[in-house]
mmCIF file of C-alpha atoms in Angstrom:
data_model
loop_
_atom_site.group_PDB
_atom_site.id
_atom_site.type_symbol
_atom_site.label_atom_id
_atom_site.label_comp_id
_atom_site.label_asym_id
_atom_site.label_seq_id
_atom_site.Cartn_x
_atom_site.Cartn_y
_atom_site.Cartn_z
ATOM 1 C CA UNK A 1 -20.395 -28.120 -3.207
ATOM 2 C CA UNK A 2 -19.153 -31.436 -4.610
ATOM 3 C CA UNK A 3 -21.613 -33.342 -2.436
ATOM 4 C CA UNK A 4 -24.662 -31.130 -3.006
ATOM 5 C CA UNK A 5 -24.020 -29.523 -6.380
ATOM 6 C CA UNK A 6 -24.706 -26.185 -4.712
ATOM 7 C CA UNK A 7 -23.935 -24.302 -1.479
ATOM 8 C CA UNK A 8 -26.822 -25.104 0.921
ATOM 9 C CA UNK A 9 -27.414 -22.435 3.550
ATOM 10 C CA UNK A 10 -27.432 -25.151 6.225
ATOM 11 C CA UNK A 11 -23.838 -26.010 5.294
ATOM 12 C CA UNK A 12 -22.764 -22.381 5.137
ATOM 13 C CA UNK A 13 -23.883 -21.923 8.748
ATOM 14 C CA UNK A 14 -21.402 -24.644 9.727
ATOM 15 C CA UNK A 15 -18.471 -22.888 8.059
ATOM 16 C CA UNK A 16 -16.472 -20.503 10.219
ATOM 17 C CA UNK A 17 -15.141 -17.185 8.945
ATOM 18 C CA UNK A 18 -17.616 -16.359 6.162
ATOM 19 C CA UNK A 19 -20.420 -13.856 5.488
ATOM 20 C CA UNK A 20 -23.473 -14.627 3.355
ATOM 21 C CA UNK A 21 -27.128 -13.748 2.830
ATOM 22 C CA UNK A 22 -29.719 -16.079 4.337
ATOM 23 C CA UNK A 23 -33.121 -15.153 2.877
ATOM 24 C CA UNK A 24 -31.955 -11.579 2.418
ATOM 25 C CA UNK A 25 -30.450 -11.313 5.925
ATOM 26 C CA UNK A 26 -26.712 -10.663 6.125
ATOM 27 C CA UNK A 27 -25.261 -13.481 8.233
ATOM 28 C CA UNK A 28 -21.766 -13.815 9.691
ATOM 29 C CA UNK A 29 -20.490 -17.096 11.122
ATOM 30 C CA UNK A 30 -18.029 -17.529 13.979
ATOM 31 C CA UNK A 31 -14.466 -16.302 13.388
ATOM 32 C CA UNK A 32 -12.227 -18.908 11.806
ATOM 33 C CA UNK A 33 -9.335 -20.284 13.828
ATOM 34 C CA UNK A 34 -5.898 -18.767 13.296
ATOM 35 C CA UNK A 35 -3.006 -20.984 12.243
ATOM 36 C CA UNK A 36 0.101 -19.385 13.717
ATOM 37 C CA UNK A 37 2.457 -21.591 11.669
ATOM 38 C CA UNK A 38 2.384 -19.966 8.240
ATOM 39 C CA UNK A 39 5.164 -22.256 7.008
ATOM 40 C CA UNK A 40 2.703 -25.159 7.277
ATOM 41 C CA UNK A 41 0.835 -23.729 4.279
ATOM 42 C CA UNK A 42 2.115 -24.578 0.783
ATOM 43 C CA UNK A 43 3.731 -21.933 -1.365
ATOM 44 C CA UNK A 44 1.444 -20.112 -3.810
ATOM 45 C CA UNK A 45 0.869 -22.147 -6.989
ATOM 46 C CA UNK A 46 2.305 -19.524 -9.296
ATOM 47 C CA UNK A 47 2.650 -22.147 -12.014
ATOM 48 C CA UNK A 48 -1.128 -21.921 -12.453
ATOM 49 C CA UNK A 49 -0.723 -18.322 -13.637
ATOM 50 C CA UNK A 50 1.077 -16.857 -16.600
ATOM 51 C CA UNK A 51 3.366 -14.844 -14.321
ATOM 52 C CA UNK A 52 5.742 -13.859 -17.112
ATOM 53 C CA UNK A 53 2.781 -12.747 -19.202
ATOM 54 C CA UNK A 54 2.269 -9.802 -16.852
ATOM 55 C CA UNK A 55 5.791 -8.447 -17.344
ATOM 56 C CA UNK A 56 5.581 -6.725 -20.779
ATOM 57 C CA UNK A 57 2.899 -4.226 -19.749
ATOM 58 C CA UNK A 58 3.961 -3.624 -16.168
ATOM 59 C CA UNK A 59 5.799 -0.658 -14.713
ATOM 60 C CA UNK A 60 6.453 0.393 -11.144
ATOM 61 C CA UNK A 61 4.687 3.761 -11.115
ATOM 62 C CA UNK A 62 7.526 5.392 -9.177
ATOM 63 C CA UNK A 63 9.853 4.507 -12.055
ATOM 64 C CA UNK A 64 7.899 5.115 -15.272
ATOM 65 C CA UNK A 65 10.958 4.600 -17.492
ATOM 66 C CA UNK A 66 11.919 1.296 -15.876
ATOM 67 C CA UNK A 67 10.254 -1.889 -17.084
ATOM 68 C CA UNK A 68 10.717 -4.335 -14.242
ATOM 69 C CA UNK A 69 9.731 -7.994 -14.235
ATOM 70 C CA UNK A 70 7.817 -7.621 -11.011
ATOM 71 C CA UNK A 71 5.910 -9.986 -8.758
ATOM 72 C CA UNK A 72 4.794 -9.996 -5.121
ATOM 73 C CA UNK A 73 5.052 -12.042 -1.952
ATOM 74 C CA UNK A 74 3.443 -11.890 1.477
ATOM 75 C CA UNK A 75 5.662 -12.961 4.359
ATOM 76 C CA UNK A 76 3.317 -12.305 7.286
ATOM 77 C CA UNK A 77 -0.313 -11.906 8.339
ATOM 78 C CA UNK A 78 -2.092 -9.843 10.965
ATOM 79 C CA UNK A 79 -1.290 -6.548 12.625
ATOM 80 C CA UNK A 80 -0.749 -5.589 16.277
ATOM 81 C CA UNK A 81 -1.923 -2.008 15.678
ATOM 82 C CA UNK A 82 -5.466 -0.643 15.677
ATOM 83 C CA UNK A 83 -5.694 2.257 13.253
ATOM 84 C CA UNK A 84 -9.222 3.633 13.131
ATOM 85 C CA UNK A 85 -9.460 3.439 9.326
ATOM 86 C CA UNK A 86 -8.207 -0.139 8.907
ATOM 87 C CA UNK A 87 -10.173 -3.367 8.566
ATOM 88 C CA UNK A 88 -7.821 -5.170 10.940
ATOM 89 C CA UNK A 89 -10.018 -8.269 10.917
ATOM 90 C CA UNK A 90 -9.149 -9.133 7.307
ATOM 91 C CA UNK A 91 -6.055 -11.099 8.318
ATOM 92 C CA UNK A 92 -6.871 -11.359 12.000
ATOM 93 C CA UNK A 93 -5.454 -9.470 14.982
ATOM 94 C CA UNK A 94 -2.693 -11.988 15.739
ATOM 95 C CA UNK A 95 0.588 -11.210 14.035
ATOM 96 C CA UNK A 96 2.274 -14.277 12.549
ATOM 97 C CA UNK A 97 4.969 -14.670 9.960
ATOM 98 C CA UNK A 98 6.849 -17.039 7.682
ATOM 99 C CA UNK A 99 10.326 -18.062 8.745
ATOM 100 C CA UNK A 100 13.240 -16.309 7.092
ATOM 101 C CA UNK A 101 14.089 -19.559 5.294
ATOM 102 C CA UNK A 102 10.640 -19.751 3.716
ATOM 103 C CA UNK A 103 10.841 -16.099 2.632
ATOM 104 C CA UNK A 104 14.230 -16.655 0.993
ATOM 105 C CA UNK A 105 12.907 -19.778 -0.720
ATOM 106 C CA UNK A 106 10.053 -17.808 -2.327
ATOM 107 C CA UNK A 107 12.349 -14.972 -3.409
ATOM 108 C CA UNK A 108 14.730 -17.432 -5.038
ATOM 109 C CA UNK A 109 11.823 -19.140 -6.791
ATOM 110 C CA UNK A 110 10.671 -15.830 -8.256
ATOM 111 C CA UNK A 111 14.163 -15.107 -9.538
ATOM 112 C CA UNK A 112 15.188 -18.533 -10.830
ATOM 113 C CA UNK A 113 11.863 -19.916 -12.075
ATOM 114 C CA UNK A 114 10.074 -16.756 -13.175
ATOM 115 C CA UNK A 115 12.985 -14.464 -14.123
ATOM 116 C CA UNK A 116 11.693 -11.795 -11.723
ATOM 117 C CA UNK A 117 13.934 -8.808 -10.990
ATOM 118 C CA UNK A 118 11.621 -6.778 -8.743
ATOM 119 C CA UNK A 119 9.911 -8.206 -5.649
ATOM 120 C CA UNK A 120 7.082 -6.338 -3.967
ATOM 121 C CA UNK A 121 6.752 -7.388 -0.321
ATOM 122 C CA UNK A 122 3.061 -6.799 0.332
ATOM 123 C CA UNK A 123 2.910 -7.304 4.121
ATOM 124 C CA UNK A 124 1.445 -4.543 6.266
ATOM 125 C CA UNK A 125 4.083 -5.330 8.905
ATOM 126 C CA UNK A 126 7.238 -6.594 7.193
ATOM 127 C CA UNK A 127 9.379 -4.792 9.790
ATOM 128 C CA UNK A 128 7.482 -5.946 12.872
ATOM 129 C CA UNK A 129 10.117 -8.575 13.734
ATOM 130 C CA UNK A 130 13.568 -7.024 13.533
ATOM 131 C CA UNK A 131 15.393 -10.292 14.280
ATOM 132 C CA UNK A 132 13.680 -11.946 11.296
ATOM 133 C CA UNK A 133 14.550 -8.959 9.098
ATOM 134 C CA UNK A 134 18.219 -9.398 10.002
ATOM 135 C CA UNK A 135 18.038 -13.083 9.058
ATOM 136 C CA UNK A 136 16.323 -12.322 5.732
ATOM 137 C CA UNK A 137 18.893 -9.684 4.805
ATOM 138 C CA UNK A 138 21.754 -11.982 5.811
ATOM 139 C CA UNK A 139 20.303 -14.740 3.622
ATOM 140 C CA UNK A 140 19.760 -12.399 0.670
ATOM 141 C CA UNK A 141 23.343 -11.201 0.795
ATOM 142 C CA UNK A 142 24.865 -14.654 1.299
ATOM 143 C CA UNK A 143 23.055 -15.829 -1.854
ATOM 144 C CA UNK A 144 23.865 -12.663 -3.815
ATOM 145 C CA UNK A 145 20.161 -12.032 -4.423
ATOM 146 C CA UNK A 146 20.477 -8.272 -3.885
ATOM 147 C CA UNK A 147 22.419 -8.177 -7.171
ATOM 148 C CA UNK A 148 19.609 -9.900 -9.052
ATOM 149 C CA UNK A 149 16.508 -8.211 -7.685
ATOM 150 C CA UNK A 150 15.298 -4.946 -6.137
ATOM 151 C CA UNK A 151 12.613 -4.681 -3.460
ATOM 152 C CA UNK A 152 9.579 -2.632 -2.494
ATOM 153 C CA UNK A 153 7.932 -2.901 0.923
ATOM 154 C CA UNK A 154 5.410 -1.273 3.234
ATOM 155 C CA UNK A 155 6.753 0.218 6.456
ATOM 156 C CA UNK A 156 5.405 1.990 9.523
ATOM 157 C CA UNK A 157 7.185 5.253 10.278
ATOM 158 C CA UNK A 158 7.838 4.399 13.932
ATOM 159 C CA UNK A 159 9.549 1.117 13.002
ATOM 160 C CA UNK A 160 12.264 2.781 10.960
ATOM 161 C CA UNK A 161 15.586 3.532 12.639
ATOM 162 C CA UNK A 162 19.187 3.699 11.424
ATOM 163 C CA UNK A 163 19.681 -0.072 11.651
ATOM 164 C CA UNK A 164 16.446 -0.952 9.848
ATOM 165 C CA UNK A 165 17.025 1.627 7.114
ATOM 166 C CA UNK A 166 20.517 0.228 6.611
ATOM 167 C CA UNK A 167 19.197 -3.346 6.419
ATOM 168 C CA UNK A 168 16.574 -2.385 3.834
ATOM 169 C CA UNK A 169 19.234 -0.713 1.727
ATOM 170 C CA UNK A 170 21.553 -3.744 2.048
ATOM 171 C CA UNK A 171 18.861 -6.005 0.544
ATOM 172 C CA UNK A 172 18.479 -3.488 -2.335
ATOM 173 C CA UNK A 173 15.170 -1.899 -1.367
ATOM 174 C CA UNK A 174 14.677 1.142 -3.608
ATOM 175 C CA UNK A 175 11.070 2.099 -2.780
ATOM 176 C CA UNK A 176 9.096 2.055 0.465
ATOM 177 C CA UNK A 177 5.459 2.817 1.167
ATOM 178 C CA UNK A 178 4.784 4.877 4.318
ATOM 179 C CA UNK A 179 1.304 5.740 5.554
ATOM 180 C CA UNK A 180 2.097 9.225 6.837
ATOM 181 C CA UNK A 181 -1.662 10.003 6.897
ATOM 182 C CA UNK A 182 -1.341 13.525 8.342
ATOM 183 C CA UNK A 183 1.129 16.123 9.587
ATOM 184 C CA UNK A 184 -1.078 17.014 12.552
ATOM 185 C CA UNK A 185 -0.285 15.244 15.816
ATOM 186 C CA UNK A 186 -3.900 15.651 16.896
ATOM 187 C CA UNK A 187 -5.217 13.929 13.774
ATOM 188 C CA UNK A 188 -2.521 11.251 13.894
ATOM 189 C CA UNK A 189 -3.514 10.457 17.479
ATOM 190 C CA UNK A 190 -7.083 9.935 16.288
ATOM 191 C CA UNK A 191 -6.185 7.898 13.204
ATOM 192 C CA UNK A 192 -3.401 5.770 14.653
ATOM 193 C CA UNK A 193 -4.408 5.373 18.277
ATOM 194 C CA UNK A 194 -1.609 7.590 19.568
ATOM 195 C CA UNK A 195 1.126 5.366 18.089
ATOM 196 C CA UNK A 196 2.660 7.869 15.664
ATOM 197 C CA UNK A 197 3.601 11.537 15.395
ATOM 198 C CA UNK A 198 4.522 14.180 12.840
ATOM 199 C CA UNK A 199 8.085 14.088 14.178
ATOM 200 C CA UNK A 200 8.282 10.305 13.629
ATOM 201 C CA UNK A 201 6.973 10.751 10.085
ATOM 202 C CA UNK A 202 9.629 13.325 9.250
ATOM 203 C CA UNK A 203 12.364 11.192 10.782
ATOM 204 C CA UNK A 204 11.272 8.162 8.734
ATOM 205 C CA UNK A 205 11.223 10.199 5.528
ATOM 206 C CA UNK A 206 14.678 11.645 6.233
ATOM 207 C CA UNK A 207 16.132 8.193 6.922
ATOM 208 C CA UNK A 208 14.756 6.832 3.654
ATOM 209 C CA UNK A 209 16.325 9.644 1.670
ATOM 210 C CA UNK A 210 19.587 9.314 3.611
ATOM 211 C CA UNK A 211 19.794 5.681 2.491
ATOM 212 C CA UNK A 212 18.718 6.599 -1.059
ATOM 213 C CA UNK A 213 15.346 4.889 -0.934
ATOM 214 C CA UNK A 214 12.423 6.597 -2.644
ATOM 215 C CA UNK A 215 9.232 7.155 -0.676
ATOM 216 C CA UNK A 216 5.672 6.336 -1.710
ATOM 217 C CA UNK A 217 3.638 8.444 0.709
ATOM 218 C CA UNK A 218 -0.020 7.940 1.629
ATOM 219 C CA UNK A 219 -2.266 10.545 3.261
ATOM 220 C CA UNK A 220 -5.796 10.494 4.657
ATOM 221 C CA UNK A 221 -8.025 13.568 4.708
ATOM 222 C CA UNK A 222 -11.437 14.042 6.267
ATOM 223 C CA UNK A 223 -11.209 13.022 9.924
ATOM 224 C CA UNK A 224 -14.260 14.248 11.886
ATOM 225 C CA UNK A 225 -12.429 17.059 13.714
ATOM 226 C CA UNK A 226 -9.871 17.896 11.004
ATOM 227 C CA UNK A 227 -9.721 21.591 10.121
ATOM 228 C CA UNK A 228 -8.596 23.298 6.934
ATOM 229 C CA UNK A 229 -5.478 24.380 8.834
ATOM 230 C CA UNK A 230 -4.704 20.700 9.529
ATOM 231 C CA UNK A 231 -5.160 19.886 5.848
ATOM 232 C CA UNK A 232 -2.915 22.753 4.787
ATOM 233 C CA UNK A 233 -0.261 21.583 7.257
ATOM 234 C CA UNK A 234 -0.332 18.101 5.713
ATOM 235 C CA UNK A 235 -0.150 19.558 2.207
ATOM 236 C CA UNK A 236 2.974 21.512 3.162
ATOM 237 C CA UNK A 237 4.600 18.287 4.403
ATOM 238 C CA UNK A 238 3.737 16.623 1.093
ATOM 239 C CA UNK A 239 5.110 19.565 -0.852
ATOM 240 C CA UNK A 240 8.333 19.989 1.132
ATOM 241 C CA UNK A 241 9.275 16.281 1.075
ATOM 242 C CA UNK A 242 9.580 14.946 -2.463
ATOM 243 C CA UNK A 243 7.603 11.745 -2.954
ATOM 244 C CA UNK A 244 8.153 9.202 -5.690
ATOM 245 C CA UNK A 245 4.404 8.679 -5.479
ATOM 246 C CA UNK A 246 1.752 10.407 -3.430
ATOM 247 C CA UNK A 247 -1.567 8.738 -2.607
ATOM 248 C CA UNK A 248 -4.471 10.850 -1.334
ATOM 249 C CA UNK A 249 -7.430 9.137 0.343
ATOM 250 C CA UNK A 250 -10.485 10.247 2.244
ATOM 251 C CA UNK A 251 -11.246 8.780 5.658
ATOM 252 C CA UNK A 252 -13.691 6.072 4.644
ATOM 253 C CA UNK A 253 -15.834 4.003 7.048
ATOM 254 C CA UNK A 254 -15.130 0.514 5.737
ATOM 255 C CA UNK A 255 -17.082 -2.288 7.463
ATOM 256 C CA UNK A 256 -14.990 -3.745 10.264
ATOM 257 C CA UNK A 257 -12.968 -0.567 10.825
ATOM 258 C CA UNK A 258 -13.159 1.620 13.925
ATOM 259 C CA UNK A 259 -14.503 4.571 11.956
ATOM 260 C CA UNK A 260 -17.381 2.381 10.682
ATOM 261 C CA UNK A 261 -18.899 2.331 14.173
ATOM 262 C CA UNK A 262 -18.665 6.126 14.369
ATOM 263 C CA UNK A 263 -20.334 6.537 10.973
ATOM 264 C CA UNK A 264 -23.008 4.011 11.929
ATOM 265 C CA UNK A 265 -23.900 5.983 15.075
ATOM 266 C CA UNK A 266 -24.096 9.176 13.008
ATOM 267 C CA UNK A 267 -26.409 7.534 10.484
ATOM 268 C CA UNK A 268 -23.922 8.123 7.660
ATOM 269 C CA UNK A 269 -23.731 4.424 6.774
ATOM 270 C CA UNK A 270 -25.871 1.352 7.265
ATOM 271 C CA UNK A 271 -25.077 -2.368 6.901
ATOM 272 C CA UNK A 272 -27.212 -2.719 3.760
ATOM 273 C CA UNK A 273 -25.838 0.267 1.846
ATOM 274 C CA UNK A 274 -24.068 -0.056 -1.503
ATOM 275 C CA UNK A 275 -20.384 -0.510 -0.784
ATOM 276 C CA UNK A 276 -19.639 1.354 -4.040
ATOM 277 C CA UNK A 277 -20.213 4.529 -2.017
ATOM 278 C CA UNK A 278 -17.251 3.648 0.218
ATOM 279 C CA UNK A 279 -14.436 4.411 -2.198
ATOM 280 C CA UNK A 280 -11.208 5.270 -0.399
ATOM 281 C CA UNK A 281 -9.378 6.941 -3.278
ATOM 282 C CA UNK A 282 -10.188 10.542 -4.122
ATOM 283 C CA UNK A 283 -10.902 10.840 -7.837
ATOM 284 C CA UNK A 284 -13.014 12.981 -10.110
ATOM 285 C CA UNK A 285 -15.726 10.346 -10.362
ATOM 286 C CA UNK A 286 -16.225 9.873 -6.623
ATOM 287 C CA UNK A 287 -15.701 13.270 -5.018
ATOM 288 C CA UNK A 288 -19.341 13.352 -3.943
ATOM 289 C CA UNK A 289 -19.124 10.164 -1.882
ATOM 290 C CA UNK A 290 -19.268 9.720 1.910
ATOM 291 C CA UNK A 291 -17.661 12.604 3.840
ATOM 292 C CA UNK A 292 -17.104 12.397 7.617
ATOM 293 C CA UNK A 293 -15.360 15.692 8.365
ATOM 294 C CA UNK A 294 -17.447 18.052 10.498
ATOM 295 C CA UNK A 295 -15.102 21.057 10.360
ATOM 296 C CA UNK A 296 -14.569 21.324 6.593
ATOM 297 C CA UNK A 297 -17.411 21.249 4.091
ATOM 298 C CA UNK A 298 -17.174 18.655 1.342
ATOM 299 C CA UNK A 299 -17.292 21.397 -1.284
ATOM 300 C CA UNK A 300 -14.345 23.200 0.325
ATOM 301 C CA UNK A 301 -12.325 19.986 0.399
ATOM 302 C CA UNK A 302 -13.097 19.306 -3.269
ATOM 303 C CA UNK A 303 -11.761 22.766 -4.118
ATOM 304 C CA UNK A 304 -8.671 22.165 -1.947
ATOM 305 C CA UNK A 305 -8.130 18.801 -3.610
ATOM 306 C CA UNK A 306 -8.440 20.143 -7.149
ATOM 307 C CA UNK A 307 -6.279 23.215 -6.555
ATOM 308 C CA UNK A 308 -3.505 21.718 -4.423
ATOM 309 C CA UNK A 309 -3.536 17.978 -3.742
ATOM 310 C CA UNK A 310 -4.306 16.724 -7.227
ATOM 311 C CA UNK A 311 -1.682 18.858 -9.059
ATOM 312 C CA UNK A 312 0.986 17.874 -6.518
ATOM 313 C CA UNK A 313 0.159 14.161 -6.763
ATOM 314 C CA UNK A 314 0.181 14.364 -10.558
ATOM 315 C CA UNK A 315 3.518 16.182 -10.531
ATOM 316 C CA UNK A 316 5.087 13.387 -8.504
ATOM 317 C CA UNK A 317 3.518 10.755 -10.766
ATOM 318 C CA UNK A 318 5.111 12.422 -13.794
ATOM 319 C CA UNK A 319 8.649 12.330 -12.377
ATOM 320 C CA UNK A 320 10.976 9.695 -13.865
ATOM 321 C CA UNK A 321 12.889 8.718 -10.742
ATOM 322 C CA UNK A 322 16.267 7.031 -11.364
ATOM 323 C CA UNK A 323 16.029 7.874 -15.072
ATOM 324 C CA UNK A 324 18.959 6.926 -17.299
ATOM 325 C CA UNK A 325 19.377 7.607 -21.010
ATOM 326 C CA UNK A 326 19.774 3.858 -21.586
ATOM 327 C CA UNK A 327 16.165 3.384 -20.454
ATOM 328 C CA UNK A 328 15.057 4.837 -23.795
ATOM 329 C CA UNK A 329 16.637 1.932 -25.690
ATOM 330 C CA UNK A 330 14.565 -0.707 -23.896
ATOM 331 C CA UNK A 331 12.168 -2.202 -26.498
ATOM 332 C CA UNK A 332 9.534 -2.857 -23.824
ATOM 333 C CA UNK A 333 9.586 0.801 -22.761
ATOM 334 C CA UNK A 334 9.297 1.909 -26.400
ATOM 335 C CA UNK A 335 6.124 -0.176 -26.723
ATOM 336 C CA UNK A 336 4.696 1.413 -23.576
ATOM 337 C CA UNK A 337 5.505 4.898 -24.877
ATOM 338 C CA UNK A 338 3.582 4.232 -28.095
ATOM 339 C CA UNK A 339 0.750 2.770 -26.058
ATOM 340 C CA UNK A 340 0.460 5.844 -23.819
ATOM 341 C CA UNK A 341 2.274 8.728 -25.589
ATOM 342 C CA UNK A 342 0.475 11.543 -23.774
ATOM 343 C CA UNK A 343 1.542 10.314 -20.346
ATOM 344 C CA UNK A 344 5.156 9.739 -21.363
ATOM 345 C CA UNK A 345 5.359 13.144 -23.025
ATOM 346 C CA UNK A 346 4.393 14.694 -19.690
ATOM 347 C CA UNK A 347 6.962 12.497 -17.903
ATOM 348 C CA UNK A 348 9.821 13.582 -20.168
ATOM 349 C CA UNK A 349 8.785 17.239 -19.988
ATOM 350 C CA UNK A 350 8.676 17.097 -16.185
ATOM 351 C CA UNK A 351 11.910 15.160 -15.808
#
């Protein structure tokens, strides 16, 4: 761009790992090479952002009465799993990770330089290397960081055992995200390539609650062969296991995912369609979007969503987990209450 004052198509063709239009034709170049040494990359230039400026208006939705000074880090890239709904190519198929020392360095920077007291670990596979997890927890405790900051992370149900749950609690993790997806083994086999089960999901949930960690659960509805009985089974799991947050999605054929190829063969999608129609979240303004399920009509799912899934998700969202009376004396929370009084009225009524 500096040399040409523009982005010539001839130069774009020479650049690996990008997608662009060449005279109206969608063009994808060769995959970019993967650098396995993540520590060779510099730390994010957070000084270019007003990190502290985000704090006053930010809450962790699982804790609506807590006003954390929250920021995020990513300690790994890639994923060894092949879930049918996931665009695994975004970060590449090869799993690689920062060293424990680099992770600790970033956490300390967030605390000391940016006065952060809540760190969201945004990796898909933070738990994929148990030896590294042990090192990170050991480093956090030796520096006393668990007394200065709490953590949120994403986990896979099958990776959670007694040791891992204990380690997460030791580092002061108070909220974990688990993609339960379904409570039907048949549907889980389809979605997660036979790498998970309803039993594993329940075990993971129980371990989190045993170690006093709240659970942010995610569920996917609308697999091609999913029946209303399967959906009801999943709803019962959601209802019987209290969630700090509950995220409901439809199975959506995102480009690059396994389900995209299925939808392409069925003529449901095409490469030139508007990607606005591929909205994962189920909301009032997109209930009419792409629907892949062959056993349940879209209209029946919309009714099921409005009568059962939506009220349950909203009920969880209204719950003030870990509420203390002292929260009400936080000036930042008072400002948020005045900014959104209707929501907070529902939170206090529910809690």
